[in-house]
Amino acid sequence: MITTVTLNASIDKAYHMTQKIENGTVMRVAETHNSAGGKGLNVARVVKLCGSDTKAAGFVGGYNGQYLESLLDADGISYEFEHINGETRSCINILDPGYGSTEYLEGGCEVTAEEETSFLERFPGIIRNSDVVTISGSAPRGMGRDIYQKMIRIVKKLGRKVILDTSGEYLKRGLESLPTMVKPNKDEIEMLFDIKVRSQEDVIGYAQKIYEKGIPYVVISLGGEGALLVCKKGIYQGKPPRIEVVNTVGCGDSMVGAFAVALERNMEPEDALKFAVAVASANALSSNTGTFDPAKRDEISQNVKIIKL
Ligand SMILES: Nc1ncnc2c1ncn2[C@@H]1O[C@H](COP(=O)(O)OP(=O)(O)O)[C@@H](O)[C@H]1O
Ligand SMILES: O=P(O)(O)OC[C@H]1O[C@](O)(COP(=O)(O)O)[C@@H](O)[C@@H]1O
């Protein structure tokens, strides 16, 4: 069982446009697709598609919160949310033939100190049957910057594996609790170390710095270039084949979902990397966020190159 935590859940709205966006004009949306979003809920859908049991946790509130739960019911994903007074946010992804994808991410509502305490008290019970816990995305306003640090400590005390996928101060503080795996992208590495990454050697160097803190699996995702994995067995590069990208939103979440499944199944690191790159790249072929066609994943998987560096 894999529990995916999304503190800042969202109704993700994908607007499919048939015409290129022209700023300052009225644009009509050809098709809208709503999904239960915020990074961790994309992770949950991917875990389910990979064939593992999953449960979603985090905060939801208001009418959007009710709607989000109904979307998860339709997806067949179980959940155990903390219900809060604030209204769950919406995030918009506009897909047009000119710019590709343009995202508008709301900050999210306020979570009170009482709501945070209540969630943390219930958290050990929520994850008690989980082998792996994923913690993804931003936190809503009002929450302490050390929230992920506290949650990782709880997961590790129970002897479970935990993947952290976040950015900025939440990542910095979260790393101090030594999660089993982290998956920053290039931007997140640059923010974390306050540097500019200029080469693959740079990426490997910073990944090693994180690994040396005591984090067993460090994955740096590099978009169309695939991903790098630093672990005890060595340093690996996973390269996807060139594909006709449709929508890359949720690719990082798909990678986290696939790695959670790989950790649950105790896959060898190189097999896990191949699996995760194939799943994430297959997500880029789907117009909807956090989903993929298993047949396309299998096809891509045959052409993913795993190189030991
Ligand atoms: N243009 C692309 N072509 C093929 N695969 C892609 C592309 N963009 C993303 N992916 C896949 O998704 C993974 C995660 O993407 P990335 O954009 O690095 O994550 P994030 O969404 O966290 O920024 C990559 O490692 C790769 O496997
Ligand atoms: O919680 P955050 O960091 O604000 O991100 C939320 C948004 O990011 C997305 O997951 C997309 O993220 P990625 O493309 O990086 O995987 C949206 O689906 C979601 O609503």
XYZ file of C-alpha atoms and ligand atoms in Angstrom:
356
model
C 0.000 0.000 0.000
C 1.250 3.471 -0.906
C -0.115 6.585 0.832
C 0.283 9.802 -1.145
C 0.170 13.043 0.852
C -1.075 16.265 -0.758
C -1.308 19.092 1.769
C -2.196 21.636 -0.938
C -4.796 19.715 -2.951
C -6.382 21.332 -5.983
C -9.013 20.963 -8.636
C -6.729 20.857 -11.687
C -8.476 22.307 -14.745
C -6.937 21.534 -18.126
C -8.207 23.946 -20.816
C -7.668 22.495 -24.285
C -7.553 25.318 -26.864
C -7.749 24.849 -30.595
C -6.255 28.294 -31.277
C -3.029 29.895 -30.128
C -3.526 32.129 -27.061
C -3.638 35.823 -27.874
C -3.109 37.822 -24.717
C -5.614 40.606 -24.084
C -8.393 38.982 -26.151
C -11.351 36.687 -25.357
C -10.372 33.056 -25.780
C -12.963 30.261 -25.886
C -12.037 26.903 -24.409
C -12.619 23.940 -26.736
C -12.616 21.305 -24.000
C -12.176 21.254 -20.201
C -10.884 18.338 -18.179
C -11.086 18.531 -14.360
C -8.993 16.227 -12.201
C -8.127 15.763 -8.530
C -4.817 17.594 -8.413
C -2.009 18.954 -6.382
C 1.072 16.846 -7.040
C 0.281 13.994 -4.627
C -3.075 13.229 -6.224
C -1.406 12.875 -9.631
C 0.970 10.460 -7.879
C -2.013 8.473 -6.527
C -3.547 7.997 -9.998
C -0.227 6.821 -11.406
C 0.332 4.366 -8.531
C -3.121 2.887 -9.154
C -2.459 2.608 -12.906
C 0.791 0.768 -12.075
C -1.309 -1.823 -10.219
C -0.540 -0.965 -6.559
C -3.018 -0.099 -3.794
C -3.077 3.563 -2.891
C -4.659 5.931 -0.399
C -4.684 9.738 -0.643
C -4.205 11.950 2.411
C -3.881 15.683 3.112
C -6.317 18.591 3.545
C -9.520 19.328 1.633
C -12.230 21.903 2.293
C -15.373 23.600 0.988
C -17.277 22.802 -2.204
C -14.067 22.211 -4.138
C -13.047 19.720 -1.451
C -16.324 17.811 -1.886
C -15.902 17.884 -5.655
C -12.315 16.636 -5.322
C -13.480 13.651 -3.236
C -16.108 12.844 -5.886
C -13.389 12.919 -8.584
C -11.320 10.461 -6.516
C -14.412 8.240 -6.086
C -14.758 8.201 -9.876
C -11.059 7.268 -10.183
C -11.522 4.462 -7.604
C -8.919 5.985 -5.242
C -9.539 5.744 -1.484
C -8.756 8.715 0.757
C -8.544 9.831 4.382
C -8.460 13.635 4.351
C -8.457 16.190 7.136
C -11.493 18.398 6.425
C -10.697 22.084 6.905
C -12.657 25.346 6.936
C -10.838 26.875 3.952
C -11.766 26.198 0.303
C -9.573 23.818 -1.726
C -7.774 25.753 -4.502
C -7.990 25.381 -8.307
C -5.020 25.262 -10.698
C -5.377 25.922 -14.422
C -3.261 24.431 -17.207
C -3.932 26.027 -20.620
C -2.851 23.815 -23.513
C -2.710 25.686 -26.819
C -0.986 25.071 -30.172
C 1.282 28.115 -29.723
C 2.795 27.969 -26.242
C 2.097 24.338 -25.367
C 1.317 24.477 -21.653
C 0.800 27.565 -19.463
C 0.008 26.920 -15.794
C -1.738 29.211 -13.291
C -1.281 27.800 -9.773
C -3.348 29.275 -6.906
C -1.511 29.574 -3.586
C -4.128 27.643 -1.608
C -6.245 28.480 1.420
C -5.181 28.982 5.026
C -4.769 25.979 7.330
C -5.113 26.805 11.034
C -2.719 25.621 13.759
C -5.533 23.430 15.177
C -6.140 21.792 11.771
C -2.403 21.137 11.352
C -2.151 19.604 14.849
C -5.187 17.411 14.275
C -3.714 16.125 10.979
C -0.322 15.377 12.568
C -2.018 13.473 15.398
C -3.943 11.326 12.927
C -0.995 10.874 10.522
C 0.586 7.731 12.129
C -2.827 6.000 11.935
C -3.356 7.061 8.301
C -0.062 5.488 7.173
C -0.040 2.436 9.470
C -0.697 -0.043 6.614
C 1.586 1.656 4.076
C 4.930 0.364 2.866
C 5.754 3.656 1.146
C 4.562 7.234 1.751
C 4.977 10.018 -0.796
C 4.933 13.696 0.206
C 4.516 16.089 -2.714
C 4.122 19.734 -3.614
C 3.704 23.000 -1.766
C 2.002 23.429 1.604
C -0.989 25.725 2.093
C -0.649 29.099 3.795
C -0.354 29.090 7.581
C 1.616 25.862 7.812
C 5.047 25.680 9.443
C 8.042 25.447 7.082
C 9.097 22.331 9.021
C 5.882 20.402 8.331
C 7.541 17.879 5.981
C 10.488 17.525 8.352
C 8.017 16.486 11.098
C 6.064 14.141 8.808
C 9.208 12.376 7.521
C 10.302 11.774 11.124
C 6.924 10.143 11.838
C 7.100 7.895 8.741
C 10.664 6.813 9.533
C 9.821 6.094 13.188
C 7.234 3.618 11.899
C 9.924 2.003 9.704
C 8.291 2.946 6.387
C 9.913 4.338 3.234
C 9.229 7.959 2.308
C 9.695 9.960 -0.910
C 9.833 13.773 -0.743
C 9.081 15.883 -3.835
C 8.892 19.559 -3.014
C 10.867 22.774 -3.407
C 12.399 25.775 -1.622
C 12.438 25.907 2.161
C 10.174 22.818 2.450
C 12.780 20.777 0.549
C 15.698 22.225 2.514
C 14.070 21.454 5.884
C 12.649 18.112 4.692
C 16.124 16.908 3.718
C 17.217 17.293 7.348
C 14.940 14.374 8.301
C 16.651 12.156 5.667
C 13.790 10.766 3.535
C 14.397 7.474 1.664
C 14.261 9.285 -1.683
C 14.070 12.816 -3.058
C 13.271 13.838 -6.627
C 14.177 17.452 -7.286
C 14.298 18.765 -10.867
C 17.024 21.087 -12.177
C 15.257 24.281 -10.988
C 14.792 22.855 -7.518
C 18.498 21.926 -7.290
C 19.434 25.462 -8.345
C 17.136 26.936 -5.690
C 18.393 24.523 -3.020
C 22.081 25.301 -3.532
C 21.571 28.869 -4.833
C 23.658 28.104 -7.955
C 23.238 27.696 -11.747
C 23.583 24.169 -13.103
C 25.598 24.252 -16.353
C 26.438 20.637 -17.136
C 25.622 17.022 -16.368
C 28.748 16.929 -14.145
C 27.249 19.777 -12.099
C 23.988 17.837 -11.691
C 25.846 14.705 -10.586
C 27.949 16.726 -8.139
C 24.913 18.269 -6.435
C 23.039 14.936 -6.401
C 26.070 13.382 -4.668
C 26.076 16.185 -2.091
C 22.462 15.304 -1.223
C 23.238 11.554 -1.190
C 26.161 12.128 1.193
C 23.806 13.725 3.737
C 22.387 10.190 4.184
C 19.560 9.999 1.635
C 19.706 6.519 0.019
C 18.128 7.406 -3.357
C 18.581 10.782 -5.021
C 16.812 11.233 -8.357
C 17.236 14.417 -10.399
C 14.648 14.669 -13.174
C 15.785 16.447 -16.332
C 12.664 16.691 -18.521
C 13.224 15.260 -22.019
C 16.783 14.260 -21.006
C 15.350 11.747 -18.500
C 16.793 11.423 -15.005
C 19.899 10.723 -12.928
C 19.904 8.368 -9.955
C 22.565 8.352 -7.249
C 22.384 5.408 -4.817
C 24.639 2.900 -3.004
C 24.948 0.755 -6.141
C 26.273 3.658 -8.224
C 25.226 6.549 -10.467
C 22.818 5.860 -13.324
C 21.387 7.911 -16.144
C 17.981 6.988 -17.610
C 17.358 8.418 -21.114
C 13.913 8.229 -22.735
C 13.556 8.029 -26.528
C 12.534 11.206 -28.379
C 8.708 11.435 -28.263
C 5.974 13.736 -29.609
C 5.115 15.492 -26.342
C 1.436 16.355 -25.718
C 1.426 17.608 -22.084
C 4.330 17.435 -19.634
C 2.340 18.605 -16.589
C 2.447 15.827 -13.986
C 5.564 14.163 -15.453
C 7.472 14.670 -12.189
C 4.526 13.260 -10.228
C 4.354 10.252 -12.554
C 8.047 9.616 -11.903
C 7.460 9.788 -8.123
C 4.470 7.412 -8.408
C 6.499 4.891 -10.395
C 9.441 5.082 -7.952
C 7.031 4.564 -5.018
C 5.798 1.377 -6.727
C 9.410 0.338 -7.399
C 10.337 0.842 -3.711
C 7.257 -1.100 -2.615
C 8.272 -3.981 -4.914
C 11.972 -3.790 -3.908
C 13.100 -3.388 -7.524
C 16.813 -3.104 -8.322
C 17.793 0.592 -8.796
C 18.466 0.324 -12.556
C 15.117 -1.464 -13.123
C 13.358 1.147 -10.995
C 14.907 3.977 -13.038
C 13.889 2.386 -16.333
C 10.346 1.821 -15.073
C 10.036 5.389 -13.733
C 11.399 7.054 -16.878
C 9.023 4.990 -19.044
C 5.970 5.841 -16.898
C 6.862 9.565 -16.702
C 7.534 9.841 -20.435
C 4.265 8.006 -21.195
C 2.502 10.674 -19.105
C 3.926 13.303 -21.481
C 2.017 11.565 -24.311
C -1.326 11.944 -22.496
C -3.321 15.182 -22.685
C -4.596 14.618 -19.119
C -2.413 15.117 -16.042
C -1.082 12.168 -14.052
C -2.174 9.389 -16.352
C -0.648 7.218 -19.089
C -1.450 4.472 -21.541
C 0.225 1.254 -20.284
C 0.801 0.078 -23.879
C 2.723 3.300 -24.636
C 4.718 2.923 -21.408
C 5.742 -0.601 -22.462
C 6.728 0.631 -25.919
C 8.796 3.506 -24.453
C 10.368 1.184 -21.867
C 11.959 -0.889 -24.644
C 13.774 2.243 -25.818
C 14.825 3.737 -22.453
C 18.618 3.619 -22.150
C 20.085 2.986 -18.693
C 23.735 4.006 -18.528
C 25.975 3.345 -15.504
C 28.213 6.400 -15.088
N 9.891 16.218 -23.248
C 9.937 15.016 -22.658
N 10.194 13.896 -23.389
C 10.268 12.689 -22.816
N 10.099 12.487 -21.485
C 9.836 13.557 -20.699
C 9.735 14.876 -21.230
N 9.477 15.739 -20.209
C 9.422 14.983 -19.086
N 9.639 13.681 -19.368
C 9.712 12.546 -18.431
O 9.223 12.938 -17.161
C 10.249 12.909 -16.163
C 10.069 14.043 -15.192
O 10.050 15.255 -15.917
P 10.522 16.671 -15.336
O 10.002 17.684 -16.298
O 11.977 16.658 -15.114
O 9.794 16.701 -13.916
P 9.062 17.904 -13.151
O 7.632 17.860 -13.629
O 9.187 17.524 -11.712
O 9.799 19.165 -13.502
C 11.553 12.932 -16.953
O 12.600 12.339 -16.231
C 11.168 12.138 -18.209
O 11.193 10.750 -17.942
O 1.605 21.917 -4.940
P 2.269 22.774 -5.979
O 3.755 22.717 -5.852
O 1.712 24.174 -5.947
O 1.951 22.181 -7.397
C 0.621 21.949 -7.785
C 0.451 21.702 -9.225
O 1.564 21.070 -9.844
C 1.106 20.063 -10.752
O 1.133 18.827 -10.133
C 2.022 19.890 -11.874
O 3.335 19.551 -11.373
P 4.471 18.862 -12.213
O 4.248 19.154 -13.654
O 5.753 19.452 -11.665
O 4.422 17.379 -11.935
C -0.351 20.371 -10.972
O -1.062 19.254 -11.314
C -0.708 20.835 -9.561
O -1.941 21.281 -9.353
